[in-house]
Amino acid sequence: MTHLITGGGGFIGSHLADHLLADTDNDVLLLDDFSTGAETNIEHLRDHSRVEVLRADVRDRNAVFDAVGRADLVYHLAAAVGVQRIVENPLASLQTNLEGTENVLEAAAEDGTPTFLASSSEVYGKSENVPFSETDDVVYGRTTAPRWGYATAKATDEFLALAYHDERDLPVVVGRYFNIVGPRQTGQYGMVIPTFVDQALAGEDLTVYGDGTQTRSFTHVADAVEITHELLETESAHGEVFNVGAPNPTSINELAERVIDLTDSGSEITHISFEEAYDEDFEEPDQREPDVTKLRETLGWAPEPDLDRILSDVIEERTDREVPAR
Ligand code: UDP
């Protein structure tokens, strides 16, 4: 079985590759332009006999059609991600997330190749209706705040996927990832856990944005990739949207304190405003928690909340390597 992972050089994509390769019947094609995915994520797979790396941008229609044409299953993970990156490069982010997805879905529809579309809890926007259920309404802010462009692009990707399912019989499943974290995630684009861990290990202040009462439900990448694979292989999941996350809303203040405890760091916590951290047009979701009833009913399980496991895995990884300058 040949699996194509777009964004295969990325944080989640590289873990998905490891997961699939554990089964010796699987071959893996990794398509990535390495704009945000790091070569180091797949260094260990470079000489693997069942891995091929295709260096291409998902906006390159020919490259996508060639790659999808060789695959039995497709995981479309390539996207411009990270709030900081989206706020700083809205145009490229929108184009990658819209054109890239359309290319992948159109190519997959040619042969009816089952496809997983990676979506995001950002799709819920600033809904306050926690926990978020897949059938909930979404709530976005003004179009002058780039963050909602990302949410809207991901929502449009979902509409496209469902339309390909309904009109072109494409077996496609949508997974909304909730703050997936773990080893190999970079802090470069503002992700909070690698940022806090690096700050704590360096003895610097941990920078909490806003008053720190906002919550996120952090989910271990190992759980996320297992669910991704299972959802794609579950026929009853096709044509459906699923929350992929562990329901453990944690405030950013609590998170910062836990990171300091687990690293035994002498760091302090400082609060900085969202305006200072991003820009004045910035808005962010306050509370975020997945309802995983549908996931549990479909797969028989859902990720268990385990913030300490996530943090200790990230701390272990980042303690063992040189912390890059930010
Ligand atoms: N955050 C923070 N300090 C940082 C980076 C992020 O306090 O150095 C906050 C951010 O404002 C948000 C939460 O941590 O409330 C999660 O941020 P991240 O960018 O990791 O994910 P997302 O905002 O997409 O949920």
Coordinates of C-alpha atoms and ligand atoms in Angstrom, one line a residue:
M1 CA 0.0 0.0 0.0
T2 CA 1.4 3.4 -1.0
H3 CA 0.6 6.3 1.3
L4 CA 1.1 9.9 0.1
I5 CA 1.5 12.5 2.9
T6 CA 1.5 16.1 1.7
G7 CA 3.3 18.1 4.2
G8 CA 5.3 14.9 4.9
G9 CA 8.3 16.9 6.1
G10 CA 6.2 18.7 8.7
F11 CA 5.8 18.1 12.4
I12 CA 2.6 16.0 12.1
G13 CA 3.4 14.6 8.7
S14 CA 6.8 13.1 9.8
H15 CA 5.2 11.4 12.8
L16 CA 2.5 10.0 10.5
A17 CA 5.2 8.6 8.2
D18 CA 6.9 6.9 11.2
H19 CA 3.5 5.4 12.3
L20 CA 2.8 4.1 8.8
L21 CA 6.3 2.7 8.2
A22 CA 6.0 0.6 11.3
D23 CA 3.9 -1.7 9.1
T24 CA 6.3 -3.3 6.6
D25 CA 3.5 -3.5 4.0
N26 CA 3.5 0.3 3.7
D27 CA 5.4 2.6 1.3
V28 CA 5.4 6.3 2.0
L29 CA 5.7 9.2 -0.4
L30 CA 6.4 12.5 1.4
L31 CA 5.6 15.6 -0.6
D32 CA 6.9 18.8 0.9
D33 CA 8.4 22.1 -0.2
F34 CA 10.2 22.5 3.1
S35 CA 8.9 26.0 3.6
T36 CA 7.8 25.2 7.2
G37 CA 8.6 21.5 7.3
A38 CA 12.2 21.0 8.4
E39 CA 14.6 18.6 6.7
T40 CA 15.6 17.4 10.1
N41 CA 12.1 16.0 10.8
I42 CA 12.7 13.3 8.2
E43 CA 16.5 13.0 8.4
H44 CA 16.1 9.5 9.8
L45 CA 13.9 8.5 6.8
R46 CA 16.2 9.7 4.1
D47 CA 17.8 6.3 3.3
H48 CA 14.7 4.3 4.2
S49 CA 13.9 1.8 1.4
R50 CA 10.2 2.4 1.6
V51 CA 10.3 6.2 1.6
E52 CA 10.5 8.6 -1.3
V53 CA 10.7 12.4 -0.8
L54 CA 9.1 14.6 -3.4
R55 CA 10.2 18.2 -3.1
A56 CA 7.2 20.3 -4.4
D57 CA 4.7 22.9 -3.4
V58 CA 1.1 21.8 -3.2
R59 CA 0.2 24.8 -5.4
D60 CA 2.2 23.0 -8.2
R61 CA -0.7 21.2 -9.9
N62 CA 1.4 18.8 -12.0
A63 CA 3.5 17.7 -9.1
V64 CA 0.4 17.0 -7.0
F65 CA -1.3 15.1 -9.8
D66 CA 1.8 12.9 -10.3
A67 CA 2.2 12.2 -6.6
V68 CA -1.5 11.5 -6.0
G69 CA -1.6 9.2 -9.1
R70 CA 1.0 7.0 -7.5
A71 CA -0.8 6.7 -4.1
D72 CA -3.4 4.3 -2.7
L73 CA -4.2 6.6 0.2
V74 CA -3.7 10.4 0.5
Y75 CA -3.2 12.4 3.7
H76 CA -3.4 16.1 2.9
L77 CA -1.5 17.8 5.7
A78 CA 0.4 20.4 3.7
A79 CA -0.7 23.9 4.8
A80 CA 0.6 27.2 6.0
V81 CA 0.2 26.9 9.7
G82 CA 1.2 28.8 12.9
V83 CA -0.6 32.0 13.9
Q84 CA 2.5 34.1 13.6
R85 CA 3.2 33.0 10.0
I86 CA -0.4 33.5 8.9
V87 CA -0.6 37.0 10.4
E88 CA 2.8 37.9 8.7
N89 CA 2.1 36.2 5.3
P90 CA -1.6 36.2 4.7
L91 CA -1.5 36.0 0.9
A92 CA 0.8 32.9 0.6
S93 CA -1.0 31.3 3.5
L94 CA -4.4 31.7 1.8
Q95 CA -3.1 30.5 -1.6
T96 CA -1.4 27.4 -0.1
N97 CA -4.4 26.5 1.9
L98 CA -7.0 27.0 -0.8
E99 CA -5.2 26.2 -4.1
G100 CA -3.2 23.3 -2.5
T101 CA -6.3 21.6 -1.2
E102 CA -8.2 22.0 -4.5
N103 CA -5.3 20.4 -6.4
V104 CA -5.1 17.5 -4.0
L105 CA -8.9 16.9 -4.0
E106 CA -9.2 17.2 -7.8
A107 CA -6.3 14.8 -8.3
A108 CA -7.7 12.3 -5.8
A109 CA -11.1 12.5 -7.4
E110 CA -9.6 11.2 -10.7
D111 CA -9.1 7.7 -9.4
G112 CA -11.3 8.0 -6.3
T113 CA -8.3 7.7 -4.0
P114 CA -9.3 7.9 -0.3
T115 CA -8.1 11.2 1.2
F116 CA -7.8 12.6 4.7
L117 CA -8.0 16.4 4.9
A118 CA -6.3 18.0 7.8
S119 CA -8.4 20.8 9.1
S120 CA -8.2 22.7 12.3
S121 CA -10.0 23.7 15.5
E122 CA -9.5 27.2 14.2
V123 CA -12.5 26.5 12.0
Y124 CA -14.7 27.1 15.1
G125 CA -13.3 30.7 15.2
K126 CA -14.2 32.6 18.3
S127 CA -17.2 30.4 19.2
E128 CA -17.8 30.4 22.9
N129 CA -19.9 27.2 22.8
V130 CA -17.4 24.9 24.5
P131 CA -16.9 22.0 24.1
F132 CA -17.0 22.3 20.3
S133 CA -19.1 19.8 18.5
E134 CA -18.7 19.1 14.8
T135 CA -22.3 20.4 14.0
D136 CA -21.8 23.6 15.9
D137 CA -22.1 27.0 14.2
V138 CA -18.8 28.8 13.6
V139 CA -18.1 32.4 14.5
Y140 CA -15.6 34.6 12.8
G141 CA -14.4 38.1 13.2
R142 CA -13.7 40.9 10.7
T143 CA -11.9 40.3 7.4
T144 CA -9.2 42.8 8.3
A145 CA -7.9 40.4 11.0
P146 CA -5.8 37.8 9.0
R147 CA -6.4 35.1 11.5
W148 CA -10.0 34.7 10.4
G149 CA -8.7 34.3 6.8
Y150 CA -6.9 31.1 7.9
A151 CA -10.1 29.9 9.6
T152 CA -12.2 30.7 6.6
A153 CA -9.7 29.0 4.2
K154 CA -9.8 25.9 6.3
A155 CA -13.6 26.0 6.4
T156 CA -13.6 26.4 2.6
D157 CA -11.3 23.4 2.4
E158 CA -13.9 21.4 4.4
F159 CA -16.7 22.6 2.1
L160 CA -14.6 21.5 -0.9
A161 CA -13.9 18.1 0.6
L162 CA -17.5 17.5 1.4
A163 CA -18.6 18.6 -2.1
Y164 CA -16.0 16.3 -3.7
H165 CA -17.5 13.5 -1.6
D166 CA -21.1 14.3 -2.5
E167 CA -20.7 15.2 -6.2
R168 CA -17.6 13.2 -7.2
D169 CA -17.9 10.2 -4.9
L170 CA -14.5 10.9 -3.4
P171 CA -14.0 8.9 -0.1
V172 CA -12.7 11.8 2.0
V173 CA -12.6 12.4 5.7
V174 CA -12.0 15.7 7.5
G175 CA -10.1 15.8 10.8
R176 CA -10.1 19.0 12.9
Y177 CA -6.8 19.0 14.8
F178 CA -6.9 20.6 18.3
N179 CA -3.5 22.0 19.3
I180 CA -1.4 19.0 18.3
V181 CA 1.9 19.0 20.1
G182 CA 5.0 16.9 20.7
P183 CA 8.6 16.4 19.7
R184 CA 9.7 18.0 16.4
Q185 CA 7.2 20.9 16.6
T186 CA 9.0 24.2 16.1
G187 CA 8.5 27.3 18.2
Q188 CA 9.4 29.4 15.2
Y189 CA 5.9 30.2 14.2
G190 CA 4.7 31.0 17.7
M191 CA 3.5 27.6 18.9
V192 CA 3.2 27.9 22.6
I193 CA 4.6 24.6 24.0
P194 CA 8.0 24.6 22.2
T195 CA 8.3 28.3 22.9
F196 CA 7.7 27.9 26.7
V197 CA 9.9 24.9 27.0
D198 CA 12.8 26.7 25.2
Q199 CA 12.3 29.7 27.4
A200 CA 12.3 27.6 30.6
L201 CA 15.4 25.6 29.6
A202 CA 17.2 28.9 28.8
G203 CA 16.2 30.4 32.1
E204 CA 14.3 33.2 30.3
D205 CA 10.9 34.6 31.2
L206 CA 7.9 32.7 29.8
T207 CA 5.9 35.1 27.7
V208 CA 2.2 34.6 28.3
Y209 CA 0.0 36.5 25.8
G210 CA -3.0 38.3 27.2
D211 CA -4.1 37.6 30.8
G212 CA -3.3 33.8 30.3
T213 CA -6.8 32.7 31.2
Q214 CA -7.5 31.5 27.6
T215 CA -7.6 27.7 27.3
R216 CA -6.4 25.2 24.8
S217 CA -6.8 21.4 24.7
F218 CA -3.3 20.0 23.9
T219 CA -3.2 16.7 22.1
H220 CA -0.2 14.4 21.7
V221 CA 1.0 14.0 18.1
A222 CA 1.2 10.2 18.6
D223 CA -2.6 10.1 19.2
A224 CA -3.3 12.5 16.4
V225 CA -1.5 10.3 13.8
E226 CA -3.1 7.1 14.9
I227 CA -6.5 8.7 14.6
T228 CA -5.7 10.2 11.3
H229 CA -4.8 6.7 9.9
E230 CA -7.8 5.0 11.5
L231 CA -10.2 7.6 10.2
L232 CA -9.1 7.2 6.7
E233 CA -9.3 3.4 6.9
T234 CA -12.9 3.6 8.3
E235 CA -15.4 3.6 5.6
S236 CA -18.2 4.9 7.8
A237 CA -16.1 8.0 8.5
H238 CA -15.9 9.1 4.8
G239 CA -17.9 12.2 4.0
E240 CA -17.8 13.2 7.7
V241 CA -16.0 15.8 9.9
F242 CA -14.3 14.8 13.2
N243 CA -12.7 16.7 16.0
V244 CA -9.3 15.2 16.7
G245 CA -8.2 16.1 20.1
A246 CA -8.0 15.4 23.8
P247 CA -10.6 17.3 25.9
N248 CA -8.4 18.9 28.5
P249 CA -8.8 22.6 28.5
T250 CA -5.7 24.1 30.1
S251 CA -5.2 27.8 30.7
I252 CA -2.0 29.3 29.3
N253 CA -1.1 30.4 32.8
E254 CA -1.4 26.8 34.1
L255 CA 0.6 25.6 31.2
A256 CA 3.4 28.1 31.9
E257 CA 3.5 27.1 35.6
R258 CA 3.6 23.4 34.7
V259 CA 6.5 23.9 32.2
I260 CA 8.5 25.7 34.9
D261 CA 7.8 22.9 37.4
L262 CA 8.7 20.1 35.1
T263 CA 11.9 21.7 33.8
D264 CA 12.9 22.8 37.4
S265 CA 13.5 26.2 35.9
G266 CA 14.1 29.5 37.7
S267 CA 12.2 31.3 35.0
E268 CA 9.4 33.7 35.8
I269 CA 6.2 34.4 33.9
T270 CA 5.6 37.7 32.1
H271 CA 2.4 38.8 30.5
I272 CA 2.5 40.7 27.2
S273 CA -0.5 42.0 25.3
F274 CA -1.8 40.4 22.1
E275 CA -1.1 43.7 20.3
E276 CA 2.5 43.5 21.4
A277 CA 2.8 39.9 20.5
Y278 CA 1.1 40.0 17.0
D279 CA -0.4 43.3 15.9
E280 CA -3.2 45.6 16.7
D281 CA -5.6 43.7 14.3
F282 CA -5.2 40.5 16.3
E283 CA -8.0 38.5 17.8
E284 CA -7.9 35.1 19.3
P285 CA -10.2 32.4 20.4
D286 CA -10.7 32.4 24.2
Q287 CA -11.8 28.8 25.2
R288 CA -11.1 25.8 23.1
E289 CA -12.1 22.2 23.8
P290 CA -13.2 19.4 21.6
D291 CA -16.3 17.3 22.0
V292 CA -15.1 13.8 21.1
T293 CA -18.3 11.9 21.2
K294 CA -18.5 11.4 17.5
L295 CA -14.8 10.3 17.3
R296 CA -15.3 7.8 20.2
E297 CA -18.5 6.4 18.6
T298 CA -16.8 5.9 15.3
L299 CA -13.4 4.6 16.3
G300 CA -14.2 3.2 19.8
W301 CA -11.6 5.6 21.4
A302 CA -10.4 9.1 21.7
P303 CA -7.2 10.6 23.0
E304 CA -6.9 10.8 26.8
P305 CA -5.8 14.1 28.3
D306 CA -2.2 13.8 29.4
L307 CA -0.5 17.2 29.5
D308 CA 2.5 15.8 31.6
R309 CA 3.3 13.1 29.0
I310 CA 3.3 15.8 26.2
L311 CA 5.4 18.2 28.2
S312 CA 7.9 15.6 29.3
D313 CA 8.4 14.3 25.7
V314 CA 8.9 17.8 24.5
I315 CA 11.3 18.7 27.4
E316 CA 13.3 15.6 26.8
E317 CA 13.7 16.3 23.1
R318 CA 14.6 19.9 23.6
T319 CA 17.0 19.3 26.5
D320 CA 19.0 17.0 24.2
R321 CA 19.7 19.5 21.5
E322 CA 21.0 23.0 21.1
V323 CA 18.2 25.6 21.5
P324 CA 18.1 27.7 18.3
A325 CA 18.2 31.5 18.7
R326 CA 14.8 33.1 18.4
Ligands
UDP1 N1 0.8 31.9 23.5 C1 1.5 32.5 24.5 N2 2.8 32.7 24.4 C2 3.5 32.3 23.3 C3 2.8 31.7 22.2 C4 1.5 31.5 22.4 O1 0.9 32.9 25.5 O2 4.8 32.5 23.3 C5 -0.7 31.7 23.6 C6 -1.5 32.1 22.5 O3 -1.9 33.5 22.6 C7 -2.7 31.2 22.6 C8 -2.1 29.9 23.1 O4 -0.8 30.3 23.7 O5 -3.6 31.6 23.5 C9 -1.8 28.8 22.1 O6 -1.0 29.4 21.0 P1 -0.5 28.6 19.8 O7 0.0 29.6 18.8 O8 0.3 27.5 20.2 O9 -1.9 27.9 19.2 P2 -3.3 28.5 18.8 O10 -3.3 30.0 19.1 O11 -3.4 28.2 17.3 O12 -4.3 27.8 19.6

